[in-house]
PDB file of C-alpha atoms in Angstrom:
ATOM      1  CA  MET A  19      -6.953  -6.406 -24.887  1.00 83.00           C
ATOM      2  CA  ALA A  20      -6.041  -6.300 -21.274  1.00 92.00           C
ATOM      3  CA  LYS A  21      -8.389  -6.841 -18.492  1.00 95.00           C
ATOM      4  CA  ALA A  22      -8.455  -4.950 -15.047  1.00 96.00           C
ATOM      5  CA  VAL A  23     -10.761  -4.586 -11.777  1.00 96.00           C
ATOM      6  CA  ARG A  24     -11.164  -0.575 -11.511  1.00 96.00           C
ATOM      7  CA  TYR A  25     -13.195   1.819  -9.882  1.00 96.00           C
ATOM      8  CA  HIS A  26     -14.324   5.314 -11.013  1.00 96.00           C
ATOM      9  CA  LYS A  27     -15.482   6.178  -7.710  1.00 95.00           C
ATOM     10  CA  GLN A  28     -14.716   5.472  -4.201  1.00 94.00           C
ATOM     11  CA  GLY A  29     -16.955   3.302  -2.051  1.00 95.00           C
ATOM     12  CA  GLY A  30     -17.694  -0.438  -1.205  1.00 94.00           C
ATOM     13  CA  PRO A  31     -17.077  -3.328  -3.395  1.00 95.00           C
ATOM     14  CA  GLU A  32     -19.967  -2.523  -5.655  1.00 96.00           C
ATOM     15  CA  VAL A  33     -17.690   0.208  -7.121  1.00 96.00           C
ATOM     16  CA  MET A  34     -15.174  -2.224  -8.632  1.00 96.00           C
ATOM     17  CA  GLN A  35     -15.918  -3.055 -12.234  1.00 96.00           C
ATOM     18  CA  TYR A  36     -14.265  -5.613 -14.708  1.00 96.00           C
ATOM     19  CA  GLU A  37     -12.893  -3.550 -17.559  1.00 95.00           C
ATOM     20  CA  ASP A  38     -10.855  -3.560 -20.884  1.00 94.00           C
ATOM     21  CA  VAL A  39      -7.422  -1.469 -20.778  1.00 93.00           C
ATOM     22  CA  GLN A  40      -4.945  -0.782 -23.140  1.00 91.00           C
ATOM     23  CA  VAL A  41      -1.259  -1.800 -22.263  1.00 94.00           C
ATOM     24  CA  GLY A  42       1.373  -0.881 -24.342  1.00 91.00           C
ATOM     25  CA  ASP A  43       5.212  -1.628 -24.707  1.00 94.00           C
ATOM     26  CA  PRO A  44       7.395  -0.937 -22.056  1.00 96.00           C
ATOM     27  CA  GLY A  45       9.163   2.287 -22.018  1.00 95.00           C
ATOM     28  CA  PRO A  46      12.449   3.071 -20.540  1.00 96.00           C
ATOM     29  CA  GLY A  47      12.976   1.335 -17.513  1.00 95.00           C
ATOM     30  CA  GLN A  48       9.917  -0.534 -17.378  1.00 96.00           C
ATOM     31  CA  VAL A  49       9.024  -4.319 -18.029  1.00 97.00           C
ATOM     32  CA  ARG A  50       5.686  -5.873 -19.079  1.00 97.00           C
ATOM     33  CA  ILE A  51       4.394  -8.334 -16.705  1.00 97.00           C
ATOM     34  CA  ARG A  52       1.904 -10.910 -17.325  1.00 97.00           C
ATOM     35  CA  HIS A  53       0.407 -11.779 -13.930  1.00 97.00           C
ATOM     36  CA  THR A  54      -0.275 -15.342 -12.648  1.00 97.00           C
ATOM     37  CA  ALA A  55      -1.158 -14.156  -8.831  1.00 97.00           C
ATOM     38  CA  ILE A  56      -2.101 -11.142  -7.192  1.00 95.00           C
ATOM     39  CA  GLY A  57      -2.158 -10.418  -3.672  1.00 93.00           C
ATOM     40  CA  VAL A  58      -5.260  -9.208  -1.763  1.00 91.00           C
ATOM     41  CA  ASN A  59      -4.622  -7.005   1.091  1.00 87.00           C
ATOM     42  CA  PHE A  60      -6.610  -4.786   3.723  1.00 85.00           C
ATOM     43  CA  VAL A  61      -5.218  -1.769   2.310  1.00 87.00           C
ATOM     44  CA  ASP A  62      -6.912  -2.378  -1.098  1.00 92.00           C
ATOM     45  CA  THR A  63     -10.160  -1.722   0.864  1.00 92.00           C
ATOM     46  CA  TYR A  64      -8.705   1.432   2.271  1.00 89.00           C
ATOM     47  CA  GLN A  65      -7.987   2.722  -1.067  1.00 93.00           C
ATOM     48  CA  ARG A  66     -11.298   1.961  -2.695  1.00 95.00           C
ATOM     49  CA  SER A  67     -13.379   3.026  -0.132  1.00 93.00           C
ATOM     50  CA  GLY A  68     -11.602   6.530   0.336  1.00 92.00           C
ATOM     51  CA  LEU A  69      -9.996   6.075   3.536  1.00 88.00           C
ATOM     52  CA  TYR A  70      -6.698   6.443   1.529  1.00 88.00           C
ATOM     53  CA  PRO A  71      -7.700   8.706  -1.358  1.00 90.00           C
ATOM     54  CA  MET A  72      -6.738   7.657  -4.583  1.00 92.00           C
ATOM     55  CA  GLN A  73      -6.286   9.328  -8.230  1.00 92.00           C
ATOM     56  CA  LEU A  74      -9.403   7.821 -10.253  1.00 94.00           C
ATOM     57  CA  PRO A  75     -10.119   5.915 -12.193  1.00 94.00           C
ATOM     58  CA  GLN A  76      -7.948   3.367 -10.338  1.00 95.00           C
ATOM     59  CA  VAL A  77      -7.285  -0.167 -11.003  1.00 96.00           C
ATOM     60  CA  ALA A  78      -7.256  -1.987  -7.542  1.00 95.00           C
ATOM     61  CA  GLY A  79      -4.759  -4.046  -5.703  1.00 94.00           C
ATOM     62  CA  ASN A  80      -1.066  -3.235  -4.820  1.00 93.00           C
ATOM     63  CA  GLU A  81       0.934  -6.541  -5.116  1.00 94.00           C
ATOM     64  CA  GLY A  82       1.429  -9.229  -7.657  1.00 96.00           C
ATOM     65  CA  ALA A  83       3.736 -11.771  -9.514  1.00 97.00           C
ATOM     66  CA  GLY A  84       4.150 -13.523 -12.858  1.00 97.00           C
ATOM     67  CA  VAL A  85       6.256 -13.485 -15.759  1.00 97.00           C
ATOM     68  CA  VAL A  86       7.943 -10.776 -17.753  1.00 97.00           C
ATOM     69  CA  GLU A  87       6.675 -10.230 -21.134  1.00 96.00           C
ATOM     70  CA  ALA A  88       8.770  -7.683 -22.431  1.00 96.00           C
ATOM     71  CA  VAL A  89      11.394  -5.171 -21.275  1.00 96.00           C
ATOM     72  CA  GLY A  90      12.191  -1.490 -21.962  1.00 95.00           C
ATOM     73  CA  GLN A  91      15.001   0.382 -22.766  1.00 95.00           C
ATOM     74  CA  GLY A  92      17.910   0.415 -20.206  1.00 95.00           C
ATOM     75  CA  VAL A  93      16.539  -2.744 -18.495  1.00 94.00           C
ATOM     76  CA  THR A  94      19.474  -5.128 -17.985  1.00 93.00           C
ATOM     77  CA  GLU A  95      18.637  -7.005 -14.738  1.00 92.00           C
ATOM     78  CA  LEU A  96      15.466  -8.809 -16.073  1.00 95.00           C
ATOM     79  CA  LYS A  97      14.720 -10.411 -19.589  1.00 95.00           C
ATOM     80  CA  SER A  98      11.665 -11.925 -20.945  1.00 95.00           C
ATOM     81  CA  GLY A  99      10.797 -15.056 -19.031  1.00 95.00           C
ATOM     82  CA  ASP A 100      11.667 -14.259 -15.643  1.00 96.00           C
ATOM     83  CA  ARG A 101       9.687 -14.748 -12.620  1.00 97.00           C
ATOM     84  CA  VAL A 102       9.175 -11.622 -10.620  1.00 96.00           C
ATOM     85  CA  ALA A 103       7.056 -10.158  -8.050  1.00 95.00           C
ATOM     86  CA  TYR A 104       6.345  -6.814  -6.485  1.00 94.00           C
ATOM     87  CA  THR A 105       4.710  -4.796  -3.732  1.00 91.00           C
ATOM     88  CA  GLY A 106       3.486  -1.298  -3.221  1.00 87.00           C
ATOM     89  CA  LEU A 107       2.522  -0.394  -6.842  1.00 91.00           C
ATOM     90  CA  PRO A 108      -1.151   0.287  -7.175  1.00 93.00           C
ATOM     91  CA  GLY A 109      -3.125  -1.275 -10.168  1.00 94.00           C
ATOM     92  CA  SER A 110      -2.123  -5.106  -9.507  1.00 96.00           C
ATOM     93  CA  TYR A 111      -5.914  -6.393 -10.247  1.00 97.00           C
ATOM     94  CA  CYS A 112      -5.277  -7.015 -13.950  1.00 96.00           C
ATOM     95  CA  ASP A 113      -3.815  -9.719 -16.072  1.00 95.00           C
ATOM     96  CA  VAL A 114      -1.149  -7.494 -17.734  1.00 97.00           C
ATOM     97  CA  ARG A 115       0.511  -4.293 -16.684  1.00 96.00           C
ATOM     98  CA  LEU A 116       3.656  -1.983 -17.243  1.00 96.00           C
ATOM     99  CA  VAL A 117       5.622  -1.691 -14.004  1.00 95.00           C
ATOM    100  CA  PRO A 118       9.342  -0.018 -13.025  1.00 95.00           C
ATOM    101  CA  ALA A 119      11.793  -2.967 -13.653  1.00 95.00           C
ATOM    102  CA  ASP A 120      13.757  -1.468 -10.443  1.00 92.00           C
ATOM    103  CA  ARG A 121      10.651  -2.686  -8.260  1.00 92.00           C
ATOM    104  CA  MET A 122      10.845  -6.332  -9.211  1.00 93.00           C
ATOM    105  CA  VAL A 123      12.144  -8.962  -7.165  1.00 93.00           C
ATOM    106  CA  LYS A 124      13.419 -11.857  -9.242  1.00 94.00           C
ATOM    107  CA  LEU A 125      11.952 -14.961  -7.844  1.00 94.00           C
ATOM    108  CA  PRO A 126      14.154 -18.075  -6.717  1.00 92.00           C
ATOM    109  CA  GLN A 127      13.485 -21.573  -7.366  1.00 91.00           C
ATOM    110  CA  GLY A 128      11.449 -22.917  -4.641  1.00 92.00           C
ATOM    111  CA  ILE A 129       9.365 -19.796  -4.349  1.00 93.00           C
ATOM    112  CA  SER A 130       6.100 -20.072  -6.159  1.00 95.00           C
ATOM    113  CA  GLU A 131       4.403 -17.170  -7.898  1.00 95.00           C
ATOM    114  CA  GLU A 132       1.352 -17.702  -5.316  1.00 94.00           C
ATOM    115  CA  GLN A 133       3.480 -17.507  -2.254  1.00 92.00           C
ATOM    116  CA  ALA A 134       5.289 -14.470  -3.312  1.00 93.00           C
ATOM    117  CA  ALA A 135       1.971 -12.545  -4.466  1.00 93.00           C
ATOM    118  CA  SER A 136       0.779 -13.636  -1.147  1.00 90.00           C
ATOM    119  CA  MET A 137       3.269 -12.737   1.345  1.00 89.00           C
ATOM    120  CA  MET A 138       5.899  -9.743   0.033  1.00 89.00           C
ATOM    121  CA  LEU A 139       3.625  -6.668   1.616  1.00 89.00           C
ATOM    122  CA  LYS A 140       2.854  -8.701   4.810  1.00 91.00           C
ATOM    123  CA  GLY A 141       6.215  -9.979   5.234  1.00 91.00           C
ATOM    124  CA  LEU A 142       8.145  -6.257   4.478  1.00 90.00           C
ATOM    125  CA  THR A 143       5.355  -5.023   7.094  1.00 92.00           C
ATOM    126  CA  VAL A 144       6.680  -7.475   9.460  1.00 95.00           C
ATOM    127  CA  HIS A 145      10.018  -6.933   8.965  1.00 94.00           C
ATOM    128  CA  TYR A 146       9.959  -3.062   9.205  1.00 93.00           C
ATOM    129  CA  LEU A 147       7.616  -3.383  12.435  1.00 95.00           C
ATOM    130  CA  ILE A 148       9.887  -5.835  14.436  1.00 96.00           C
ATOM    131  CA  HIS A 149      13.585  -4.590  13.261  1.00 94.00           C
ATOM    132  CA  THR A 150      13.132  -0.679  12.733  1.00 91.00           C
ATOM    133  CA  THR A 151      10.044   0.471  14.234  1.00 94.00           C
ATOM    134  CA  TYR A 152      10.567  -1.272  17.468  1.00 95.00           C
ATOM    135  CA  PRO A 153      13.908  -3.255  17.536  1.00 95.00           C
ATOM    136  CA  VAL A 154      12.533  -6.245  19.446  1.00 96.00           C
ATOM    137  CA  LYS A 155      14.916  -8.193  21.740  1.00 95.00           C
ATOM    138  CA  LYS A 156      15.143 -11.812  22.621  1.00 96.00           C
ATOM    139  CA  GLY A 157      13.315 -12.544  26.155  1.00 97.00           C
ATOM    140  CA  GLU A 158      10.750  -9.536  25.624  1.00 97.00           C
ATOM    141  CA  THR A 159       7.036  -9.852  25.475  1.00 98.00           C
ATOM    142  CA  VAL A 160       4.947  -8.157  22.900  1.00 98.00           C
ATOM    143  CA  LEU A 161       1.000  -7.844  22.299  1.00 98.00           C
ATOM    144  CA  TRP A 162       0.106  -8.482  18.650  1.00 98.00           C
ATOM    145  CA  HIS A 163      -3.467  -7.377  17.889  1.00 97.00           C
ATOM    146  CA  ALA A 164      -5.235  -9.459  15.095  1.00 95.00           C
ATOM    147  CA  ALA A 165      -2.587 -12.342  15.321  1.00 96.00           C
ATOM    148  CA  ALA A 166      -4.380 -14.604  13.092  1.00 95.00           C
ATOM    149  CA  GLY A 167      -4.441 -12.216  10.041  1.00 92.00           C
ATOM    150  CA  GLY A 168      -1.839 -12.264   7.240  1.00 91.00           C
ATOM    151  CA  VAL A 169       0.541 -10.032   8.871  1.00 94.00           C
ATOM    152  CA  GLY A 170      -0.135 -11.442  12.350  1.00 96.00           C
ATOM    153  CA  LEU A 171       0.571 -14.835  11.367  1.00 96.00           C
ATOM    154  CA  ILE A 172       3.930 -14.129   9.773  1.00 96.00           C
ATOM    155  CA  ALA A 173       4.914 -11.999  12.658  1.00 97.00           C
ATOM    156  CA  CYS A 174       4.074 -14.715  15.174  1.00 98.00           C
ATOM    157  CA  GLN A 175       6.474 -17.407  13.445  1.00 97.00           C
ATOM    158  CA  TRP A 176       9.164 -14.734  13.036  1.00 97.00           C
ATOM    159  CA  LEU A 177       9.048 -13.528  16.842  1.00 98.00           C
ATOM    160  CA  LYS A 178       8.911 -16.953  18.188  1.00 97.00           C
ATOM    161  CA  HIS A 179      12.224 -17.341  16.059  1.00 97.00           C
ATOM    162  CA  LEU A 180      13.550 -14.347  17.513  1.00 97.00           C
ATOM    163  CA  GLY A 181      12.951 -15.724  21.021  1.00 97.00           C
ATOM    164  CA  VAL A 182      10.146 -13.228  21.833  1.00 98.00           C
ATOM    165  CA  THR A 183       6.888 -13.876  23.577  1.00 98.00           C
ATOM    166  CA  VAL A 184       3.792 -13.094  21.689  1.00 98.00           C
ATOM    167  CA  ILE A 185       0.695 -12.317  23.085  1.00 98.00           C
ATOM    168  CA  GLY A 186      -1.833 -12.386  20.311  1.00 97.00           C
ATOM    169  CA  THR A 187      -5.415 -11.330  20.232  1.00 97.00           C
ATOM    170  CA  ALA A 188      -8.141 -12.487  17.759  1.00 96.00           C
ATOM    171  CA  GLY A 189     -11.651 -12.267  17.381  1.00 93.00           C
ATOM    172  CA  SER A 190     -12.698 -15.908  17.664  1.00 95.00           C
ATOM    173  CA  ASP A 191     -11.527 -19.196  19.049  1.00 96.00           C
ATOM    174  CA  GLU A 192     -10.682 -20.859  15.851  1.00 96.00           C
ATOM    175  CA  LYS A 193      -8.605 -17.746  15.138  1.00 97.00           C
ATOM    176  CA  CYS A 194      -7.048 -17.701  18.585  1.00 97.00           C
ATOM    177  CA  ALA A 195      -6.017 -21.576  17.867  1.00 97.00           C
ATOM    178  CA  LEU A 196      -4.416 -20.569  14.520  1.00 97.00           C
ATOM    179  CA  ALA A 197      -2.358 -17.949  16.230  1.00 97.00           C
ATOM    180  CA  LYS A 198      -1.246 -20.260  18.573  1.00 97.00           C
ATOM    181  CA  ALA A 199      -0.445 -22.981  16.115  1.00 97.00           C
ATOM    182  CA  HIS A 200       2.247 -20.433  14.592  1.00 97.00           C
ATOM    183  CA  GLY A 201       3.858 -19.195  17.432  1.00 97.00           C
ATOM    184  CA  ALA A 202       1.758 -17.138  19.551  1.00 97.00           C
ATOM    185  CA  GLU A 203       2.307 -18.138  23.248  1.00 97.00           C
ATOM    186  CA  HIS A 204      -0.500 -16.601  24.750  1.00 98.00           C
ATOM    187  CA  VAL A 205      -3.938 -16.048  23.018  1.00 97.00           C
ATOM    188  CA  ILE A 206      -6.581 -13.830  24.139  1.00 97.00           C
ATOM    189  CA  ASN A 207     -10.269 -13.792  22.452  1.00 97.00           C
ATOM    190  CA  TYR A 208     -11.079 -10.080  22.566  1.00 92.00           C
ATOM    191  CA  SER A 209     -14.625 -10.606  21.528  1.00 91.00           C
ATOM    192  CA  ARG A 210     -15.257 -12.257  24.954  1.00 93.00           C
ATOM    193  CA  GLU A 211     -12.418 -11.763  27.094  1.00 94.00           C
ATOM    194  CA  ASN A 212     -11.090  -8.271  28.477  1.00 96.00           C
ATOM    195  CA  PHE A 213      -7.598  -8.184  26.659  1.00 97.00           C
ATOM    196  CA  VAL A 214      -6.277  -5.475  29.034  1.00 96.00           C
ATOM    197  CA  GLU A 215      -7.038  -7.683  32.151  1.00 97.00           C
ATOM    198  CA  ARG A 216      -5.479 -10.741  30.403  1.00 97.00           C
ATOM    199  CA  VAL A 217      -2.250  -8.617  29.693  1.00 97.00           C
ATOM    200  CA  GLN A 218      -1.992  -7.822  33.069  1.00 96.00           C
ATOM    201  CA  ALA A 219      -2.387 -11.345  34.385  1.00 97.00           C
ATOM    202  CA  ILE A 220       0.205 -12.703  31.877  1.00 97.00           C
ATOM    203  CA  THR A 221       2.917 -10.463  32.601  1.00 97.00           C
ATOM    204  CA  GLY A 222       2.147 -10.303  36.298  1.00 96.00           C
ATOM    205  CA  GLY A 223       1.394  -6.572  36.104  1.00 96.00           C
ATOM    206  CA  LYS A 224       4.527  -5.527  34.424  1.00 96.00           C
ATOM    207  CA  LYS A 225       2.658  -5.064  31.036  1.00 97.00           C
ATOM    208  CA  VAL A 226       4.420  -5.130  27.738  1.00 98.00           C
ATOM    209  CA  PRO A 227       7.152  -2.550  26.267  1.00 97.00           C
ATOM    210  CA  VAL A 228       5.334  -2.469  22.672  1.00 97.00           C
ATOM    211  CA  VAL A 229       1.832  -3.265  21.479  1.00 97.00           C
ATOM    212  CA  TYR A 230       1.449  -3.717  17.573  1.00 97.00           C
ATOM    213  CA  ASP A 231      -2.142  -2.670  16.669  1.00 95.00           C
ATOM    214  CA  SER A 232      -3.605  -2.800  13.256  1.00 92.00           C
ATOM    215  CA  VAL A 233      -7.088  -3.004  14.440  1.00 92.00           C
ATOM    216  CA  GLY A 234      -7.410   0.653  15.349  1.00 86.00           C
ATOM    217  CA  LYS A 235     -10.571   2.414  16.893  1.00 89.00           C
ATOM    218  CA  SER A 236     -11.815  -0.453  18.890  1.00 89.00           C
ATOM    219  CA  THR A 237      -8.378  -1.499  20.803  1.00 92.00           C
ATOM    220  CA  TRP A 238      -6.905   1.760  21.046  1.00 92.00           C
ATOM    221  CA  GLU A 239      -7.696   2.789  24.348  1.00 93.00           C
ATOM    222  CA  GLY A 240      -7.068  -0.692  25.857  1.00 95.00           C
ATOM    223  CA  SER A 241      -3.665  -0.864  23.731  1.00 95.00           C
ATOM    224  CA  LEU A 242      -2.381   2.206  26.114  1.00 95.00           C
ATOM    225  CA  GLU A 243      -3.417   0.235  29.140  1.00 95.00           C
ATOM    226  CA  CYS A 244      -1.325  -2.323  28.183  1.00 97.00           C
ATOM    227  CA  LEU A 245       1.757  -0.395  27.713  1.00 97.00           C
ATOM    228  CA  ARG A 246       4.311  -0.179  30.831  1.00 96.00           C
ATOM    229  CA  PRO A 247       5.921   3.394  31.500  1.00 95.00           C
ATOM    230  CA  ARG A 248       7.854   4.977  28.092  1.00 95.00           C
ATOM    231  CA  GLY A 249       6.280   1.894  26.363  1.00 96.00           C
ATOM    232  CA  LEU A 250       5.490   2.475  22.486  1.00 96.00           C
ATOM    233  CA  ILE A 251       1.935   1.665  20.596  1.00 95.00           C
ATOM    234  CA  VAL A 252       2.633   1.053  17.181  1.00 96.00           C
ATOM    235  CA  SER A 253      -0.476   1.821  15.089  1.00 93.00           C
ATOM    236  CA  PHE A 254      -0.439   0.417  11.576  1.00 90.00           C
ATOM    237  CA  GLY A 255      -4.023  -0.157  10.728  1.00 85.00           C
ATOM    238  CA  ASN A 256      -7.781   0.666  10.951  1.00 81.00           C
ATOM    239  CA  ALA A 257      -9.461  -2.646  10.759  1.00 81.00           C
ATOM    240  CA  SER A 258     -12.199  -1.198  12.841  1.00 83.00           C
ATOM    241  CA  GLY A 259     -12.112   2.160  11.818  1.00 83.00           C
ATOM    242  CA  PRO A 260      -9.489   5.230  12.198  1.00 80.00           C
ATOM    243  CA  VAL A 261      -8.195   6.063  15.604  1.00 84.00           C
ATOM    244  CA  ALA A 262     -10.198   9.189  17.033  1.00 83.00           C
ATOM    245  CA  PRO A 263      -8.164  12.359  17.422  1.00 86.00           C
ATOM    246  CA  VAL A 264      -5.616  11.842  20.417  1.00 81.00           C
ATOM    247  CA  ASN A 265      -5.418  14.192  23.321  1.00 86.00           C
ATOM    248  CA  LEU A 266      -1.467  13.949  23.723  1.00 88.00           C
ATOM    249  CA  GLY A 267      -2.067  14.535  27.565  1.00 90.00           C
ATOM    250  CA  ILE A 268      -2.941  11.005  27.725  1.00 89.00           C
ATOM    251  CA  LEU A 269       0.331   9.647  26.846  1.00 91.00           C
ATOM    252  CA  SER A 270       2.031  11.760  29.779  1.00 90.00           C
ATOM    253  CA  ALA A 271      -0.767  10.575  32.099  1.00 91.00           C
ATOM    254  CA  LYS A 272      -0.260   7.027  31.135  1.00 91.00           C
ATOM    255  CA  GLY A 273       3.481   6.727  31.907  1.00 90.00           C
ATOM    256  CA  SER A 274       5.165   8.857  29.247  1.00 92.00           C
ATOM    257  CA  LEU A 275       4.264   6.873  26.484  1.00 93.00           C
ATOM    258  CA  TYR A 276       5.279   6.918  22.545  1.00 93.00           C
ATOM    259  CA  VAL A 277       2.912   6.514  19.691  1.00 93.00           C
ATOM    260  CA  THR A 278       4.060   5.924  15.994  1.00 92.00           C
ATOM    261  CA  ARG A 279       1.876   5.360  12.721  1.00 90.00           C
ATOM    262  CA  PRO A 280       4.363   3.991  10.472  1.00 86.00           C
ATOM    263  CA  ALA A 281       3.803   2.804   6.806  1.00 76.00           C
ATOM    264  CA  ARG A 282       5.968   0.828   4.225  1.00 69.00           C
ATOM    265  CA  PRO A 283       6.899   3.478   1.823  1.00 62.00           C
ATOM    266  CA  GLY A 284       8.631   5.662   4.598  1.00 55.00           C
ATOM    267  CA  ARG A 285      10.519   2.740   5.263  1.00 55.00           C
ATOM    268  CA  ALA A 286      11.438   1.858   1.832  1.00 54.00           C
ATOM    269  CA  ALA A 287      14.328   4.424   1.517  1.00 50.00           C
ATOM    270  CA  SER A 288      17.075   2.034   3.240  1.00 48.00           C
ATOM    271  CA  SER A 289      19.804   4.435   2.602  1.00 40.00           C
ATOM    272  CA  LEU A 290      18.076   7.059   4.857  1.00 45.00           C
ATOM    273  CA  PRO A 291      19.128   6.509   8.957  1.00 48.00           C
ATOM    274  CA  PRO A 292      16.514   6.641  11.524  1.00 49.00           C
ATOM    275  CA  PRO A 293      15.463  10.043  12.861  1.00 47.00           C
ATOM    276  CA  ALA A 294      17.464  11.562  15.554  1.00 44.00           C
ATOM    277  CA  TRP A 295      14.583  11.135  17.757  1.00 39.00           C
ATOM    278  CA  ARG A 296      14.181   7.520  17.317  1.00 43.00           C
ATOM    279  CA  ARG A 297      17.959   6.929  17.959  1.00 41.00           C
ATOM    280  CA  ALA A 298      17.928   8.732  21.226  1.00 43.00           C
ATOM    281  CA  SER A 299      14.711   7.135  22.182  1.00 44.00           C
ATOM    282  CA  PRO A 300      14.543   4.893  25.373  1.00 43.00           C
ATOM    283  CA  TRP A 301      12.615   2.152  23.223  1.00 43.00           C
ATOM    284  CA  ALA A 302      15.304   2.189  20.472  1.00 45.00           C
ATOM    285  CA  GLY A 303      18.614   0.356  20.710  1.00 42.00           C
ATOM    286  CA  PRO A 304      19.832  -0.439  24.327  1.00 39.00           C
ATOM    287  CA  ARG A 305      17.178   0.459  26.750  1.00 40.00           C
ATOM    288  CA  ARG A 306      17.127   0.883  30.497  1.00 36.00           C
ATOM    289  CA  SER A 307      14.613  -0.567  32.780  1.00 35.00           C
ATOM    290  CA  PRO A 308      11.402   1.630  33.382  1.00 33.00           C
TER     291      PRO A 308
END
């Protein structure tokens, strides 16, 4: 009998229960994986709490890595004993489960299962944020909230490699030091500093073309103030609570701003071209000065 962490109602951590679950043989197109590591992400708490409603009962978690135990009919790319990882499949807080074979990534030598389970969701998130949501350019300066979080630390390193200057915010001096050690050029402790004023000072009043905001409610208004005309706020999380309903007129009043709320599933179908409005927008592809 397999074990899983499951919840039958939505709420706080107390709703999670350690239970026996039945796991059968893989069906067509499936593999059975025995986890050796699972990823823990903020989205797990959104799903458990009900912010993102889930069908109940539900096994918690969305990301894991391990070893293939068995393969179903029609599976040719994987075999028993292969090391694999995945993300975006609810139900990872368990020791054994069935998963679609085409959602598995075979791990190369040199990448541990622990590394894969802890970084796939965060790494893919950073990829779509900086390459398709807003294609960053060398020499640009961006504002990244929660720069010392799992996504933020990957973003700081990646953006520095691309020649982008990162202004990172965090909630303590220790977290600010961590973000700076991972590539943020400037760091702001927003628990005791006004990040809007600091961004103004750092950029010489020019502000930034894009703000990446996973904090949500507490940083929303300040993020708008940090954008230059026709800038973009990328709201991709709610760590402080959901953003309140927005009067769209505020975007016009603050300089014809853009806002987007992207998510990984909507970016997964790589065969889909970007929507026409994004291809035509002034912050996608070649851009003019405001």
